[in-house]
Amino acid sequence: MKVLQKTPANARHSAPLPRDPKLLVVTAVVPAKDEEATIEQSIGRFAGVPLTIEIVAVNDGSSDRTGEILERLVKQGVVSRVIHHPQNRGKGAAVRTGIQAATGHVIVIQDADLEYDPHELPGLLSPILQDKADAVFGSRFQAGPRRVLYFWHSVGNKVLTLLSNMLTDLNLTDMETCYKMVRADLMKSLPLVSDRFGIEVELTARLARSGARIWEVPISYSGRTYAEGKKIGWKDGVAALCGTS
C-alpha cells in the first residue's frame, strides 16, 4: 500500500467564517436510499439544535416512499432542498451531489437513519469556530455513550481505521464515522470520485493530503441491527479501502 503524501501548504482557505456564530450556516447533506421508516424522524431531530442548518437531502433512487416524504418536508419548510437520483448510484454519489448543492459555510454528512444524533453537531462545530480545525470527525470510540452491538463489526472498523491511518499518517480513532464536518470551501475543493461506501475512506484521504487540520470529538452512537435496516458491514469498508489505495 502506498502512503499518501500531504501537501506542504495547510488547507486553511481564504474565505473567513462569520464572526457571529448566529450568522453561520451548517449544511447537512442527507443521502437516503429506501429510508421511509426513519427519514422523517431522523430529519425531525434537527429541531432544537442551536444552529442555523440547511438540510440538503438526496434521494438516491429509492424504491419506497422516501422521495415522497422528502418532497412533503420541503413543502413544509423542514428540508431546504431535495435532489432525486433517478437510479441508485451509491452513498458516495449522493454525498457528492449534496456537497455540490450546499450553500452553507460548513458541511456535515448526516445519515438518514437514527444512528447519529444531530444534537452532537454544536460539539463538532466548536473546533472550527475556534479556528483550530478545518475538519472535525465525530468518534464513536471515544467517551460518548453508545449502543452495545456487534463485536466483529467494531473490530472491522478499528482495523480499517488502522489501515487508513497507515496510509494517511493520521491518528484517528474512527475513520468510518458518518459525522465528518468540514469547512465548505475546503469540502468543495476536494476531488471526490467515490460512488459507494468508499466515500468515507476517500474523504479522509483527501483531507489528509490537503494538509487540513483535523480534530476528533466524542459522540454518542445508536447503531442499528441488520434486522433494523443496517446496510453496511465491515467487509464493505475493506472493499472501499482496497479500492481507494
PDB file of C-alpha atoms in Angstrom:
ATOM      1  CA  MET A   1       0.000   0.000   0.000  1.00  0.00           C
ATOM      2  CA  LYS A   2       1.264   3.458  -0.851  1.00  0.00           C
ATOM      3  CA  VAL A   3       1.374   6.051   1.910  1.00  0.00           C
ATOM      4  CA  LEU A   4      -0.391   9.272   0.927  1.00  0.00           C
ATOM      5  CA  GLN A   5       1.817  12.352   0.997  1.00  0.00           C
ATOM      6  CA  LYS A   6       0.460  15.571   2.457  1.00  0.00           C
ATOM      7  CA  THR A   7       0.822  18.803   0.576  1.00  0.00           C
ATOM      8  CA  PRO A   8       3.190  21.219   2.309  1.00  0.00           C
ATOM      9  CA  ALA A   9       0.659  24.023   2.477  1.00  0.00           C
ATOM     10  CA  ASN A  10      -2.008  23.979   5.172  1.00  0.00           C
ATOM     11  CA  ALA A  11      -5.570  23.730   3.885  1.00  0.00           C
ATOM     12  CA  ARG A  12      -6.805  26.934   5.523  1.00  0.00           C
ATOM     13  CA  HIS A  13      -8.749  28.732   2.852  1.00  0.00           C
ATOM     14  CA  SER A  14      -9.128  32.458   2.432  1.00  0.00           C
ATOM     15  CA  ALA A  15     -12.870  32.748   2.982  1.00  0.00           C
ATOM     16  CA  PRO A  16     -13.382  33.718   6.641  1.00  0.00           C
ATOM     17  CA  LEU A  17     -16.253  32.293   8.614  1.00  0.00           C
ATOM     18  CA  PRO A  18     -18.776  34.739  10.114  1.00  0.00           C
ATOM     19  CA  ARG A  19     -17.557  36.096  13.429  1.00  0.00           C
ATOM     20  CA  ASP A  20     -21.061  35.816  14.828  1.00  0.00           C
ATOM     21  CA  PRO A  21     -21.960  32.093  15.144  1.00  0.00           C
ATOM     22  CA  LYS A  22     -25.606  33.036  14.671  1.00  0.00           C
ATOM     23  CA  LEU A  23     -24.784  34.032  11.085  1.00  0.00           C
ATOM     24  CA  LEU A  24     -23.004  30.779  10.291  1.00  0.00           C
ATOM     25  CA  VAL A  25     -24.929  28.204   8.255  1.00  0.00           C
ATOM     26  CA  VAL A  26     -24.263  24.479   8.552  1.00  0.00           C
ATOM     27  CA  THR A  27     -25.362  22.404   5.569  1.00  0.00           C
ATOM     28  CA  ALA A  28     -26.392  18.866   6.494  1.00  0.00           C
ATOM     29  CA  VAL A  29     -26.143  16.586   3.463  1.00  0.00           C
ATOM     30  CA  VAL A  30     -28.583  13.701   3.938  1.00  0.00           C
ATOM     31  CA  PRO A  31     -28.144  10.789   1.489  1.00  0.00           C
ATOM     32  CA  ALA A  32     -31.166   8.478   1.595  1.00  0.00           C
ATOM     33  CA  LYS A  33     -31.938   5.138  -0.036  1.00  0.00           C
ATOM     34  CA  ASP A  34     -35.155   3.342   0.992  1.00  0.00           C
ATOM     35  CA  GLU A  35     -35.384   5.014   4.406  1.00  0.00           C
ATOM     36  CA  GLU A  36     -39.144   5.639   4.590  1.00  0.00           C
ATOM     37  CA  ALA A  37     -39.283   4.108   8.082  1.00  0.00           C
ATOM     38  CA  THR A  38     -36.823   6.603   9.595  1.00  0.00           C
ATOM     39  CA  ILE A  39     -36.278   9.571   7.265  1.00  0.00           C
ATOM     40  CA  GLU A  40     -38.921  11.873   8.747  1.00  0.00           C
ATOM     41  CA  GLN A  41     -37.954  11.149  12.347  1.00  0.00           C
ATOM     42  CA  SER A  42     -34.274  11.473  11.505  1.00  0.00           C
ATOM     43  CA  ILE A  43     -34.711  14.913   9.941  1.00  0.00           C
ATOM     44  CA  GLY A  44     -37.120  15.925  12.695  1.00  0.00           C
ATOM     45  CA  ARG A  45     -34.295  15.553  15.208  1.00  0.00           C
ATOM     46  CA  PHE A  46     -32.651  18.669  13.796  1.00  0.00           C
ATOM     47  CA  ALA A  47     -35.372  20.660  15.562  1.00  0.00           C
ATOM     48  CA  GLY A  48     -33.986  22.224  18.692  1.00  0.00           C
ATOM     49  CA  VAL A  49     -30.361  22.106  17.553  1.00  0.00           C
ATOM     50  CA  PRO A  50     -29.000  25.614  18.332  1.00  0.00           C
ATOM     51  CA  LEU A  51     -27.539  26.168  14.857  1.00  0.00           C
ATOM     52  CA  THR A  52     -28.731  27.570  11.548  1.00  0.00           C
ATOM     53  CA  ILE A  53     -28.999  24.423   9.442  1.00  0.00           C
ATOM     54  CA  GLU A  54     -29.621  23.981   5.725  1.00  0.00           C
ATOM     55  CA  ILE A  55     -30.819  20.442   5.037  1.00  0.00           C
ATOM     56  CA  VAL A  56     -29.981  19.141   1.551  1.00  0.00           C
ATOM     57  CA  ALA A  57     -31.472  15.676   1.084  1.00  0.00           C
ATOM     58  CA  VAL A  58     -30.521  13.393  -1.791  1.00  0.00           C
ATOM     59  CA  ASN A  59     -32.995  10.641  -2.628  1.00  0.00           C
ATOM     60  CA  ASP A  60     -30.695   8.045  -4.175  1.00  0.00           C
ATOM     61  CA  GLY A  61     -33.082   6.087  -6.363  1.00  0.00           C
ATOM     62  CA  SER A  62     -35.329   4.875  -3.554  1.00  0.00           C
ATOM     63  CA  SER A  63     -37.972   2.304  -4.430  1.00  0.00           C
ATOM     64  CA  ASP A  64     -40.146   3.136  -1.413  1.00  0.00           C
ATOM     65  CA  ARG A  65     -41.797   6.402  -0.235  1.00  0.00           C
ATOM     66  CA  THR A  66     -38.549   8.153   0.754  1.00  0.00           C
ATOM     67  CA  GLY A  67     -38.738  10.637  -2.125  1.00  0.00           C
ATOM     68  CA  GLU A  68     -42.407  11.390  -1.488  1.00  0.00           C
ATOM     69  CA  ILE A  69     -41.751  12.056   2.196  1.00  0.00           C
ATOM     70  CA  LEU A  70     -38.827  14.345   1.397  1.00  0.00           C
ATOM     71  CA  GLU A  71     -40.911  16.358  -1.089  1.00  0.00           C
ATOM     72  CA  ARG A  72     -43.540  16.868   1.610  1.00  0.00           C
ATOM     73  CA  LEU A  73     -40.880  18.002   4.082  1.00  0.00           C
ATOM     74  CA  VAL A  74     -39.640  20.541   1.526  1.00  0.00           C
ATOM     75  CA  LYS A  75     -43.160  21.947   1.159  1.00  0.00           C
ATOM     76  CA  GLN A  76     -43.410  22.152   4.947  1.00  0.00           C
ATOM     77  CA  GLY A  77     -40.159  24.108   5.107  1.00  0.00           C
ATOM     78  CA  VAL A  78     -38.376  21.399   7.098  1.00  0.00           C
ATOM     79  CA  VAL A  79     -35.960  20.396   4.323  1.00  0.00           C
ATOM     80  CA  SER A  80     -34.245  23.140   2.332  1.00  0.00           C
ATOM     81  CA  ARG A  81     -33.847  21.156  -0.871  1.00  0.00           C
ATOM     82  CA  VAL A  82     -34.278  17.602  -2.147  1.00  0.00           C
ATOM     83  CA  ILE A  83     -32.447  16.196  -5.158  1.00  0.00           C
ATOM     84  CA  HIS A  84     -33.558  12.941  -6.762  1.00  0.00           C
ATOM     85  CA  HIS A  85     -31.259  10.434  -8.433  1.00  0.00           C
ATOM     86  CA  PRO A  86     -33.474   8.532 -10.914  1.00  0.00           C
ATOM     87  CA  GLN A  87     -31.432   5.385 -10.229  1.00  0.00           C
ATOM     88  CA  ASN A  88     -29.430   4.254  -7.219  1.00  0.00           C
ATOM     89  CA  ARG A  89     -25.848   5.470  -7.623  1.00  0.00           C
ATOM     90  CA  GLY A  90     -24.488   4.793  -4.130  1.00  0.00           C
ATOM     91  CA  LYS A  91     -23.847   6.781  -0.959  1.00  0.00           C
ATOM     92  CA  GLY A  92     -20.718   8.437  -2.316  1.00  0.00           C
ATOM     93  CA  ALA A  93     -22.502   9.752  -5.391  1.00  0.00           C
ATOM     94  CA  ALA A  94     -25.352  11.056  -3.204  1.00  0.00           C
ATOM     95  CA  VAL A  95     -22.901  12.796  -0.882  1.00  0.00           C
ATOM     96  CA  ARG A  96     -21.111  14.404  -3.828  1.00  0.00           C
ATOM     97  CA  THR A  97     -24.431  15.647  -5.211  1.00  0.00           C
ATOM     98  CA  GLY A  98     -25.289  17.148  -1.827  1.00  0.00           C
ATOM     99  CA  ILE A  99     -21.897  18.841  -1.497  1.00  0.00           C
ATOM    100  CA  GLN A 100     -22.336  20.489  -4.886  1.00  0.00           C
ATOM    101  CA  ALA A 101     -25.747  21.847  -3.847  1.00  0.00           C
ATOM    102  CA  ALA A 102     -24.683  23.053  -0.388  1.00  0.00           C
ATOM    103  CA  THR A 103     -24.668  26.807   0.259  1.00  0.00           C
ATOM    104  CA  GLY A 104     -23.620  26.820   3.928  1.00  0.00           C
ATOM    105  CA  HIS A 105     -20.278  27.802   5.456  1.00  0.00           C
ATOM    106  CA  VAL A 106     -19.711  24.297   6.863  1.00  0.00           C
ATOM    107  CA  ILE A 107     -20.848  20.903   5.534  1.00  0.00           C
ATOM    108  CA  VAL A 108     -21.610  17.752   7.533  1.00  0.00           C
ATOM    109  CA  ILE A 109     -22.863  14.370   6.375  1.00  0.00           C
ATOM    110  CA  GLN A 110     -25.964  13.055   8.161  1.00  0.00           C
ATOM    111  CA  ASP A 111     -27.223   9.531   7.528  1.00  0.00           C
ATOM    112  CA  ALA A 112     -30.981   9.166   7.122  1.00  0.00           C
ATOM    113  CA  ASP A 113     -31.309   6.573   9.884  1.00  0.00           C
ATOM    114  CA  LEU A 114     -31.325   7.167  13.638  1.00  0.00           C
ATOM    115  CA  GLU A 115     -27.746   6.134  14.411  1.00  0.00           C
ATOM    116  CA  TYR A 116     -26.331   9.672  14.684  1.00  0.00           C
ATOM    117  CA  ASP A 117     -27.920  12.458  16.749  1.00  0.00           C
ATOM    118  CA  PRO A 118     -27.844  15.993  15.242  1.00  0.00           C
ATOM    119  CA  HIS A 119     -27.642  17.445  18.754  1.00  0.00           C
ATOM    120  CA  GLU A 120     -23.951  16.452  18.588  1.00  0.00           C
ATOM    121  CA  LEU A 121     -23.334  18.996  15.813  1.00  0.00           C
ATOM    122  CA  PRO A 122     -22.528  22.031  18.034  1.00  0.00           C
ATOM    123  CA  GLY A 123     -19.735  19.981  19.610  1.00  0.00           C
ATOM    124  CA  LEU A 124     -18.315  19.151  16.193  1.00  0.00           C
ATOM    125  CA  LEU A 125     -18.551  22.768  15.096  1.00  0.00           C
ATOM    126  CA  SER A 126     -16.710  24.178  18.123  1.00  0.00           C
ATOM    127  CA  PRO A 127     -13.100  23.488  16.969  1.00  0.00           C
ATOM    128  CA  ILE A 128     -13.914  25.020  13.567  1.00  0.00           C
ATOM    129  CA  LEU A 129     -15.420  28.149  15.138  1.00  0.00           C
ATOM    130  CA  GLN A 130     -12.313  28.479  17.319  1.00  0.00           C
ATOM    131  CA  ASP A 131     -10.154  28.289  14.150  1.00  0.00           C
ATOM    132  CA  LYS A 132      -8.439  25.182  15.464  1.00  0.00           C
ATOM    133  CA  ALA A 133      -9.721  22.827  12.785  1.00  0.00           C
ATOM    134  CA  ASP A 134     -10.741  22.680   9.138  1.00  0.00           C
ATOM    135  CA  ALA A 135     -12.447  19.304   9.588  1.00  0.00           C
ATOM    136  CA  VAL A 136     -13.863  17.514  12.632  1.00  0.00           C
ATOM    137  CA  PHE A 137     -14.657  13.809  12.901  1.00  0.00           C
ATOM    138  CA  GLY A 138     -17.171  12.544  15.453  1.00  0.00           C
ATOM    139  CA  SER A 139     -15.628   9.469  17.073  1.00  0.00           C
ATOM    140  CA  ARG A 140     -17.877   6.648  18.256  1.00  0.00           C
ATOM    141  CA  PHE A 141     -14.956   5.024  20.067  1.00  0.00           C
ATOM    142  CA  GLN A 142     -14.016   7.787  22.487  1.00  0.00           C
ATOM    143  CA  ALA A 143     -16.009   8.756  25.571  1.00  0.00           C
ATOM    144  CA  GLY A 144     -19.531   9.112  24.159  1.00  0.00           C
ATOM    145  CA  PRO A 145     -22.350   6.717  25.117  1.00  0.00           C
ATOM    146  CA  ARG A 146     -23.156   4.086  22.504  1.00  0.00           C
ATOM    147  CA  ARG A 147     -25.476   1.191  21.934  1.00  0.00           C
ATOM    148  CA  VAL A 148     -23.742  -2.160  22.506  1.00  0.00           C
ATOM    149  CA  LEU A 149     -23.884  -4.269  19.331  1.00  0.00           C
ATOM    150  CA  TYR A 150     -21.550  -6.312  17.123  1.00  0.00           C
ATOM    151  CA  PHE A 151     -18.040  -7.197  18.352  1.00  0.00           C
ATOM    152  CA  TRP A 152     -16.651  -8.175  14.949  1.00  0.00           C
ATOM    153  CA  HIS A 153     -18.157  -5.110  13.332  1.00  0.00           C
ATOM    154  CA  SER A 154     -16.280  -2.892  15.813  1.00  0.00           C
ATOM    155  CA  VAL A 155     -13.089  -4.897  15.234  1.00  0.00           C
ATOM    156  CA  GLY A 156     -13.502  -4.384  11.493  1.00  0.00           C
ATOM    157  CA  ASN A 157     -13.966  -0.632  11.978  1.00  0.00           C
ATOM    158  CA  LYS A 158     -10.818  -0.431  14.092  1.00  0.00           C
ATOM    159  CA  VAL A 159      -8.774  -2.411  11.567  1.00  0.00           C
ATOM    160  CA  LEU A 160      -9.990  -0.160   8.739  1.00  0.00           C
ATOM    161  CA  THR A 161      -9.117   2.910  10.791  1.00  0.00           C
ATOM    162  CA  LEU A 162      -5.644   1.499  11.464  1.00  0.00           C
ATOM    163  CA  LEU A 163      -5.036   0.813   7.775  1.00  0.00           C
ATOM    164  CA  SER A 164      -6.332   4.272   6.854  1.00  0.00           C
ATOM    165  CA  ASN A 165      -4.034   5.840   9.455  1.00  0.00           C
ATOM    166  CA  MET A 166      -1.078   3.962   7.981  1.00  0.00           C
ATOM    167  CA  LEU A 167      -1.908   5.366   4.549  1.00  0.00           C
ATOM    168  CA  THR A 168      -2.577   8.933   5.684  1.00  0.00           C
ATOM    169  CA  ASP A 169      -0.231   9.274   8.702  1.00  0.00           C
ATOM    170  CA  LEU A 170      -3.176  10.355  10.849  1.00  0.00           C
ATOM    171  CA  ASN A 171      -4.055   9.037  14.320  1.00  0.00           C
ATOM    172  CA  LEU A 172      -7.839   8.869  14.030  1.00  0.00           C
ATOM    173  CA  THR A 173      -9.852   6.548  16.263  1.00  0.00           C
ATOM    174  CA  ASP A 174     -12.878   6.319  13.916  1.00  0.00           C
ATOM    175  CA  MET A 175     -12.249   6.842  10.213  1.00  0.00           C
ATOM    176  CA  GLU A 176     -15.560   5.206   9.237  1.00  0.00           C
ATOM    177  CA  THR A 177     -17.741   7.639  11.186  1.00  0.00           C
ATOM    178  CA  CYS A 178     -20.536   9.283   9.231  1.00  0.00           C
ATOM    179  CA  TYR A 179     -20.055  12.543  11.139  1.00  0.00           C
ATOM    180  CA  LYS A 180     -17.381  14.359   9.192  1.00  0.00           C
ATOM    181  CA  MET A 181     -17.828  18.144   9.416  1.00  0.00           C
ATOM    182  CA  VAL A 182     -15.704  20.195   7.017  1.00  0.00           C
ATOM    183  CA  ARG A 183     -15.411  23.854   6.052  1.00  0.00           C
ATOM    184  CA  ALA A 184     -17.474  24.204   2.875  1.00  0.00           C
ATOM    185  CA  ASP A 185     -14.737  25.898   0.854  1.00  0.00           C
ATOM    186  CA  LEU A 186     -12.380  23.016   1.627  1.00  0.00           C
ATOM    187  CA  MET A 187     -15.002  20.304   1.111  1.00  0.00           C
ATOM    188  CA  LYS A 188     -15.980  21.672  -2.293  1.00  0.00           C
ATOM    189  CA  SER A 189     -12.323  21.799  -3.366  1.00  0.00           C
ATOM    190  CA  LEU A 190     -11.703  18.078  -2.765  1.00  0.00           C
ATOM    191  CA  PRO A 191     -11.696  15.981  -5.990  1.00  0.00           C
ATOM    192  CA  LEU A 192     -14.011  13.271  -4.675  1.00  0.00           C
ATOM    193  CA  VAL A 193     -14.939  10.482  -7.094  1.00  0.00           C
ATOM    194  CA  SER A 194     -16.212   7.568  -4.943  1.00  0.00           C
ATOM    195  CA  ASP A 195     -19.752   6.425  -5.696  1.00  0.00           C
ATOM    196  CA  ARG A 196     -20.338   3.938  -2.906  1.00  0.00           C
ATOM    197  CA  PHE A 197     -19.241   3.461   0.718  1.00  0.00           C
ATOM    198  CA  GLY A 198     -15.653   4.229  -0.255  1.00  0.00           C
ATOM    199  CA  ILE A 199     -16.551   7.898   0.193  1.00  0.00           C
ATOM    200  CA  GLU A 200     -15.591   7.634   3.893  1.00  0.00           C
ATOM    201  CA  VAL A 201     -12.100   6.378   3.058  1.00  0.00           C
ATOM    202  CA  GLU A 202     -11.604   8.779   0.163  1.00  0.00           C
ATOM    203  CA  LEU A 203     -12.797  11.842   2.061  1.00  0.00           C
ATOM    204  CA  THR A 204     -10.383  11.060   4.893  1.00  0.00           C
ATOM    205  CA  ALA A 205      -7.512  10.545   2.460  1.00  0.00           C
ATOM    206  CA  ARG A 206      -8.273  13.742   0.517  1.00  0.00           C
ATOM    207  CA  LEU A 207      -8.400  15.776   3.725  1.00  0.00           C
ATOM    208  CA  ALA A 208      -5.076  14.329   4.855  1.00  0.00           C
ATOM    209  CA  ARG A 209      -3.467  15.007   1.501  1.00  0.00           C
ATOM    210  CA  SER A 210      -4.744  18.605   1.537  1.00  0.00           C
ATOM    211  CA  GLY A 211      -2.992  19.290   4.852  1.00  0.00           C
ATOM    212  CA  ALA A 212      -6.286  20.002   6.627  1.00  0.00           C
ATOM    213  CA  ARG A 213      -6.246  20.456  10.384  1.00  0.00           C
ATOM    214  CA  ILE A 214      -8.358  17.509  11.540  1.00  0.00           C
ATOM    215  CA  TRP A 215      -9.824  17.139  15.028  1.00  0.00           C
ATOM    216  CA  GLU A 216     -11.891  14.412  16.655  1.00  0.00           C
ATOM    217  CA  VAL A 217     -14.613  14.855  19.266  1.00  0.00           C
ATOM    218  CA  PRO A 218     -16.522  12.064  21.061  1.00  0.00           C
ATOM    219  CA  ILE A 219     -20.117  11.473  20.015  1.00  0.00           C
ATOM    220  CA  SER A 220     -22.930   9.206  21.141  1.00  0.00           C
ATOM    221  CA  TYR A 221     -23.965   6.437  18.785  1.00  0.00           C
ATOM    222  CA  SER A 222     -27.069   4.259  18.491  1.00  0.00           C
ATOM    223  CA  GLY A 223     -26.212   1.676  15.850  1.00  0.00           C
ATOM    224  CA  ARG A 224     -28.866  -0.315  14.037  1.00  0.00           C
ATOM    225  CA  THR A 225     -29.007  -4.079  13.783  1.00  0.00           C
ATOM    226  CA  TYR A 226     -29.243  -5.682  10.368  1.00  0.00           C
ATOM    227  CA  ALA A 227     -32.872  -6.548  11.171  1.00  0.00           C
ATOM    228  CA  GLU A 228     -33.480  -2.826  11.733  1.00  0.00           C
ATOM    229  CA  GLY A 229     -32.092  -1.964   8.310  1.00  0.00           C
ATOM    230  CA  LYS A 230     -28.325  -1.560   8.746  1.00  0.00           C
ATOM    231  CA  LYS A 231     -26.885  -1.605   5.217  1.00  0.00           C
ATOM    232  CA  ILE A 232     -23.104  -1.607   5.599  1.00  0.00           C
ATOM    233  CA  GLY A 233     -20.836  -4.224   7.103  1.00  0.00           C
ATOM    234  CA  TRP A 234     -17.123  -4.067   7.776  1.00  0.00           C
ATOM    235  CA  LYS A 235     -16.466  -6.090   4.591  1.00  0.00           C
ATOM    236  CA  ASP A 236     -17.835  -3.115   2.614  1.00  0.00           C
ATOM    237  CA  GLY A 237     -15.208  -0.976   4.317  1.00  0.00           C
ATOM    238  CA  VAL A 238     -12.424  -3.384   3.371  1.00  0.00           C
ATOM    239  CA  ALA A 239     -13.540  -3.277  -0.250  1.00  0.00           C
ATOM    240  CA  ALA A 240     -13.680   0.517  -0.116  1.00  0.00           C
ATOM    241  CA  LEU A 241     -10.194   0.777   1.393  1.00  0.00           C
ATOM    242  CA  CYS A 242      -8.715  -1.567  -1.204  1.00  0.00           C
ATOM    243  CA  GLY A 243     -10.373   0.387  -3.959  1.00  0.00           C
ATOM    244  CA  THR A 244      -9.044   3.705  -2.673  1.00  0.00           C
ATOM    245  CA  SER A 245      -5.492   2.519  -2.066  1.00  0.00           C
TER     246      SER A 245
END
